[in-house]
Structures are given as structure tokens and as C-alpha cells.
CSV table of C-alpha atoms in Angstrom, one decimal:
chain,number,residue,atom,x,y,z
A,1,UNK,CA,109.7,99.5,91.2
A,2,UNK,CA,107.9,99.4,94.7
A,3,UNK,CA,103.4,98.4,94.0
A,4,UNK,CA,101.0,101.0,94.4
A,5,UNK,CA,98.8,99.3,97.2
A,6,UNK,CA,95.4,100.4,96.1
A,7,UNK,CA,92.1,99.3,97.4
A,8,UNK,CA,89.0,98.9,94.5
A,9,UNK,CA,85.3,99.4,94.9
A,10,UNK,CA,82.1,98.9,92.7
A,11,UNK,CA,79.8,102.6,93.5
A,12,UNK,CA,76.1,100.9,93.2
A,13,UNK,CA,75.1,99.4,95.8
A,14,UNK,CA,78.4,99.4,97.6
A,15,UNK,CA,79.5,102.8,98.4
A,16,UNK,CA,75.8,104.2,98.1
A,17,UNK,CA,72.9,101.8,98.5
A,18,UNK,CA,71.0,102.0,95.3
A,19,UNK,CA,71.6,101.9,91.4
A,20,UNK,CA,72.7,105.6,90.9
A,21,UNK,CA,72.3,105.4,87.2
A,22,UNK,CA,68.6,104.0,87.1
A,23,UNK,CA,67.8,106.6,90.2
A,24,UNK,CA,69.4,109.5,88.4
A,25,UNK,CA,67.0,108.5,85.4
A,26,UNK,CA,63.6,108.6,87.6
A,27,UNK,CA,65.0,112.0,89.0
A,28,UNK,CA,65.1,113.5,86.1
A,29,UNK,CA,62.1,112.2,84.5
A,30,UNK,CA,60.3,114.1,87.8
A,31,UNK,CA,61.7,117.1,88.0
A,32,UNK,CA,62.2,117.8,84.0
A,33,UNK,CA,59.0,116.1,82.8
A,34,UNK,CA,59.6,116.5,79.2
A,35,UNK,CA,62.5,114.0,79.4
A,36,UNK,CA,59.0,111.4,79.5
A,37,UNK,CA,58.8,112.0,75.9
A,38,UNK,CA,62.0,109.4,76.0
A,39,UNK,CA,60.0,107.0,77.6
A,40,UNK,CA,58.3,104.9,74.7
A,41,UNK,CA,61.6,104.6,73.4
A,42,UNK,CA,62.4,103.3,76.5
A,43,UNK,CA,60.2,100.5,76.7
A,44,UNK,CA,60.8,99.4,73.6
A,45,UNK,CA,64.0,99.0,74.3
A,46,UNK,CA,64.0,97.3,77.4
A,47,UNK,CA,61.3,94.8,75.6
A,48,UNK,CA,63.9,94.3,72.7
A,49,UNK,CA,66.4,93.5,75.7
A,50,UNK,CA,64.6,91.0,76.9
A,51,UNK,CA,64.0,89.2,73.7
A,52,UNK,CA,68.0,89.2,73.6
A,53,UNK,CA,67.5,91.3,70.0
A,54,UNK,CA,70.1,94.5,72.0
A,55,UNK,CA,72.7,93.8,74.8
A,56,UNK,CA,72.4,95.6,78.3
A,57,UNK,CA,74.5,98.1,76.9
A,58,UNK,CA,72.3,99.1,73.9
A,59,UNK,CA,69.5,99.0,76.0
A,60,UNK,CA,71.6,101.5,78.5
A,61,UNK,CA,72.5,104.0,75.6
A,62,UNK,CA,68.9,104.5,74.6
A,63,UNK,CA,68.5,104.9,78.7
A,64,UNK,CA,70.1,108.3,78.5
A,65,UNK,CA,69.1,110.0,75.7
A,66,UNK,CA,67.2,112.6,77.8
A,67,UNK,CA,70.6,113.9,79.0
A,68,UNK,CA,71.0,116.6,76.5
A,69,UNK,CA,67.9,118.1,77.5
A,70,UNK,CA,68.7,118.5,80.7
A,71,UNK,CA,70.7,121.1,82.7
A,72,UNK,CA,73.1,118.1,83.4
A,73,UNK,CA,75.5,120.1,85.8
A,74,UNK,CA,72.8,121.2,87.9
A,75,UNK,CA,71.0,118.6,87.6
A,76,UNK,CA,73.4,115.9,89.0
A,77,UNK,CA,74.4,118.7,91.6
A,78,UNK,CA,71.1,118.9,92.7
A,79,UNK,CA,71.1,114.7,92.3
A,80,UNK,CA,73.7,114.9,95.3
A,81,UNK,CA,72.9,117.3,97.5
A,82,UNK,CA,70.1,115.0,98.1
A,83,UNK,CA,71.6,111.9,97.9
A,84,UNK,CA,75.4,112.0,99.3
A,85,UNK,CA,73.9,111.5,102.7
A,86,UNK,CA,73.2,107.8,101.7
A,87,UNK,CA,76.9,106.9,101.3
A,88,UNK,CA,78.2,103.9,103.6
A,89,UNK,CA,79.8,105.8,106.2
A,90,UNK,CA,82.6,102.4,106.2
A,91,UNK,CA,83.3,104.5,103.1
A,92,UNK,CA,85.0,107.6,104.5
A,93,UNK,CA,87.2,105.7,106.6
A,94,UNK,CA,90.1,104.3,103.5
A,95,UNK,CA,93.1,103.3,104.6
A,96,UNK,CA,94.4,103.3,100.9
A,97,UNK,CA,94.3,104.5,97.4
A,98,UNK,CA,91.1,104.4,96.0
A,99,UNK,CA,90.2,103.5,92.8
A,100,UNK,CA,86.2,103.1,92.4
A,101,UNK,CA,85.1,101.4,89.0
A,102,UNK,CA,81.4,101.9,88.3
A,103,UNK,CA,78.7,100.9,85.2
A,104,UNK,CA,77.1,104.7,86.1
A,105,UNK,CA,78.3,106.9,83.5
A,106,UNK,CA,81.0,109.8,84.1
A,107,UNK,CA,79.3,112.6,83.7
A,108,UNK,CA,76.7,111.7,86.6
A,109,UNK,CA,79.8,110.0,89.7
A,110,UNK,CA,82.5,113.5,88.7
A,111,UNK,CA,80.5,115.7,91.0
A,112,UNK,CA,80.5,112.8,94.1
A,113,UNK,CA,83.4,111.6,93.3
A,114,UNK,CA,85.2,115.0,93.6
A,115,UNK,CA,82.7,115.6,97.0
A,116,UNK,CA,84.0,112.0,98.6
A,117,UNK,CA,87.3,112.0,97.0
A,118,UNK,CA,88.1,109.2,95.0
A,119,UNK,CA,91.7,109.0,94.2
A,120,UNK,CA,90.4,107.6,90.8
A,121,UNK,CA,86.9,106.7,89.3
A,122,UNK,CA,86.7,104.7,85.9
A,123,UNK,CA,83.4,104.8,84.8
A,124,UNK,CA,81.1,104.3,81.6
A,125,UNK,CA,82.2,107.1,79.1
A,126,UNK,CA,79.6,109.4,77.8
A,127,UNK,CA,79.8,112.0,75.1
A,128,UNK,CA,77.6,115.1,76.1
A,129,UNK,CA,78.3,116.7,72.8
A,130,UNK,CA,76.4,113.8,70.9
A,131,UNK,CA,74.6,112.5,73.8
A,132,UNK,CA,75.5,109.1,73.6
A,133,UNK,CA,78.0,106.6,75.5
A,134,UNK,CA,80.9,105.6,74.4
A,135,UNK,CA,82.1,102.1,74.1
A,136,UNK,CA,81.2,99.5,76.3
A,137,UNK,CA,79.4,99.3,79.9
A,138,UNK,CA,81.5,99.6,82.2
A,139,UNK,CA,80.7,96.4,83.7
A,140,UNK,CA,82.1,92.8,83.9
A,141,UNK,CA,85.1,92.3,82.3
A,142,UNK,CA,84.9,95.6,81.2
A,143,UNK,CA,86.1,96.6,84.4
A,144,UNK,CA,89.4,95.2,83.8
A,145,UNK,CA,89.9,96.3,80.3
A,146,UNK,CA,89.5,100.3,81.7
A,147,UNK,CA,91.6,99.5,84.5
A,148,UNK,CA,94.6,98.2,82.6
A,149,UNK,CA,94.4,100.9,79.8
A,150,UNK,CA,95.3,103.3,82.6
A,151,UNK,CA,97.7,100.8,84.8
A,152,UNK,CA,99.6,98.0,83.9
A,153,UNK,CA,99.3,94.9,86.1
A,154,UNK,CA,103.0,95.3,87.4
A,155,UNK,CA,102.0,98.4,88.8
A,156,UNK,CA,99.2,97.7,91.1
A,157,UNK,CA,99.2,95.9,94.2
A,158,UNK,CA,95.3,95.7,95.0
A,159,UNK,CA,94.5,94.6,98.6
A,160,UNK,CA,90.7,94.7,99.2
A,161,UNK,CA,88.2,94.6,97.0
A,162,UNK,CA,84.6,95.8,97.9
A,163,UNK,CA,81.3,95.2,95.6
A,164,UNK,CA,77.5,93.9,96.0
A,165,UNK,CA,78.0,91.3,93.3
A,166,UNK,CA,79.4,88.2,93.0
A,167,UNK,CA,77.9,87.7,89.8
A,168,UNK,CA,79.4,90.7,88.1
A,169,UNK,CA,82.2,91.5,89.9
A,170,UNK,CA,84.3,88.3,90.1
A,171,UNK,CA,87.1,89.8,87.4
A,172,UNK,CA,88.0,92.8,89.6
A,173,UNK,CA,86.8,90.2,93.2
A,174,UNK,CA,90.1,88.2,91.4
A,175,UNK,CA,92.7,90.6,91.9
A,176,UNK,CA,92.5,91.0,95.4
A,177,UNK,CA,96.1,90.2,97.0
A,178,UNK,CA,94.1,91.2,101.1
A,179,UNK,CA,90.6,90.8,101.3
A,180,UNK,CA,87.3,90.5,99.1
A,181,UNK,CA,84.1,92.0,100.7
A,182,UNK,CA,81.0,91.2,100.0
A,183,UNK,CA,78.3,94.4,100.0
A,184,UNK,CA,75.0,93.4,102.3
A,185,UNK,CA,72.7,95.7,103.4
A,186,UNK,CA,75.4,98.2,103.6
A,187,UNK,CA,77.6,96.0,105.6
A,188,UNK,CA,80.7,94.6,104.8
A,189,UNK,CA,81.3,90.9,104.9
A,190,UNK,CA,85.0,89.3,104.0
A,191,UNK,CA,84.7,85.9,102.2
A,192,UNK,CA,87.1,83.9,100.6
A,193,UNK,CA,87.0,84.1,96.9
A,194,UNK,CA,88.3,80.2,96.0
A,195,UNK,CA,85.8,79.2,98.4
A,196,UNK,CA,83.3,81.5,96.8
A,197,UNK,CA,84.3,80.6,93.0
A,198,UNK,CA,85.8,77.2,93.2
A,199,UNK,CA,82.2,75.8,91.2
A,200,UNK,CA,81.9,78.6,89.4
């Protein structure tokens, strides 16, 4: 059976220029100020965080517990109507399948990613019904587990990788059969990842 070739990218800080999750937070806490009420919780939880009592992903559940108070549909419509026009514009030029795998959670990268259009997004799951996210982050290693519920590694033959971060992104930077580029100021810069990781 003939390889997709498919091309992967990290959203945050890669296709758009800032943390899309954390933004989408202050956005709403602005224009639906009663979300603030979720804000000692919070900081409590970011404290607890960085004691190392809850993991990043605890500390991201809490994050979003505003959501069911929200209009969320209009809301993250309203989210990108003001924010699309801060996409890469490397980003519209793909010469293959996409498949972007973010941290942000679904319900807030559907609307861009229908507007950009992502052959595939994998993302954070979150339950709007209970308000709460499901699983794990969608981060790290993470990032592989999602990929290979929905592909098996016989299927895909990835060529470049994009993301801003070595530190997170090595396990999907390690697939890459082309190129790995590194995300700087919105540019992309190629690099060689056993030169990148061979200490590491």
C-alpha cells in the first residue's frame, strides 16, 4: 500500500503567532466579564502548579471552566474574525496533506481550522456538555498517542515538520522523513534534528 505523504504542524506559535488557548481565555474574560468570577480559582491553581501539587493539565482543565458560560460558537467566531489575519502567510501555501496537532482545545481551532482548511486537526478534547476536557493535553508525547489512534505508522509518510518548540515537540520533530522547521518570529528555519538532539 502506497504512504500518505503528509506534512504536520504545531497551531501556537507556528501557524498563528501567539498561544491561542491562553488568548482565547483573556478574550473572554473582557468581553463576558462574569467569566472573572473563575479567576480565584484560577490562581489557585496555577499556584498549586507551581508547587508541582497538579500537572499542566489539571491546571489547564480548571483554565476553562468559564466555557459553559459563554456563547462559545459566537464567541470563538468572533475570536477569529479578529484574529485569522495573524496567520503565517508561509501557511497558505501547503504543498501537502495537512495534519495540525495542537494543545488548544477543539472546540476553540474547529471554526479556523474549517476557515484555513486543515486536512486534519487533532487537538485537546473537550466536553461542552460537562464543561471539562477530556483526557490528556494534547501535548508532548501526547501528540503521538492521538496521531496513531487515528493512523497507524505504516500509513503515513510525514515529510516536514513545523513547530516553535524544540522542547515539546521533539516526538512529532522525530518523524520527519524531509525536513524539520523550526518556528522564529514567524519564520521558518530548517535544522537538522540529530544535530539538534544528538545531547539531548
Amino acid at each position: 500500500m502506497e504512504k500518505i505523504k503528509v506534512d504536520i504542524y504545531d497551531f501556537d506559535k507556528t501557524i498563528v503567532p501567539f498561544d491561542s488557548g491562553t488568548l482565547f481565555v483573556v478574550y473572554c474574560m473582557v468581553h463576558y466579564p462574569w467569566c472573572m468570577i473563575t479567576l480565584p480559582l484560577l490562581a489557585v491553581a496555577g499556584l498549586l502548579m507551581g508547587l508541582g501539587i497538579i500537572n499542566f493539565t489539571q491546571f489547564k482543565k480548571i483554565s476553562y471552566l468559564f466555557v459553559p458560560m459563554i456563547p462559545v460558537e459566537r464567541a470563538v467566531k468572533k475570536f477569529w474574525d479578529r484574529y485569522e489575519c495573524r496567520v503565517h502567510k508561509w501557511f497558505y501555501d501547503r504543498p501537502r496533506y495537512s495534519i495540525v496537532i495542537s494543545a488548544s482545545p477543539d472546540f476553540l481551532l474547529a471554526d479556523i481550522a474549517q476557515r484555513l482548511g486543515f486536512d486534519e486537526i487533532i487537538s485537546t478534547r473537550y466536553d461542552m456538555k460537562r464543561g471539562i476536557i477530556i483526557g490528556e493535553n494534547c501535548r508532548d508525547e501526547e501528540k503521538l498517542n492521538r496521531l496513531f489512534e487515528l493512523h497507524s505508522r505504516d500509513e503515513l509518510d510525514v515529510r516536514d515538520v513545523y513547530s516553535d518548540s524544540y522542547r515539546h515537540d521533539r516526538p512529532i520533530f522525530s518523524l520527519a522523513n524531509g525536513q524539520c522547521y523550526h518556528i522564529e518570529n514567524g519564520k521558518r528555519v530548517a535544522f537538522d534534528y540529530n544535530e539538534v538532539y544528538k545531547e539531548k
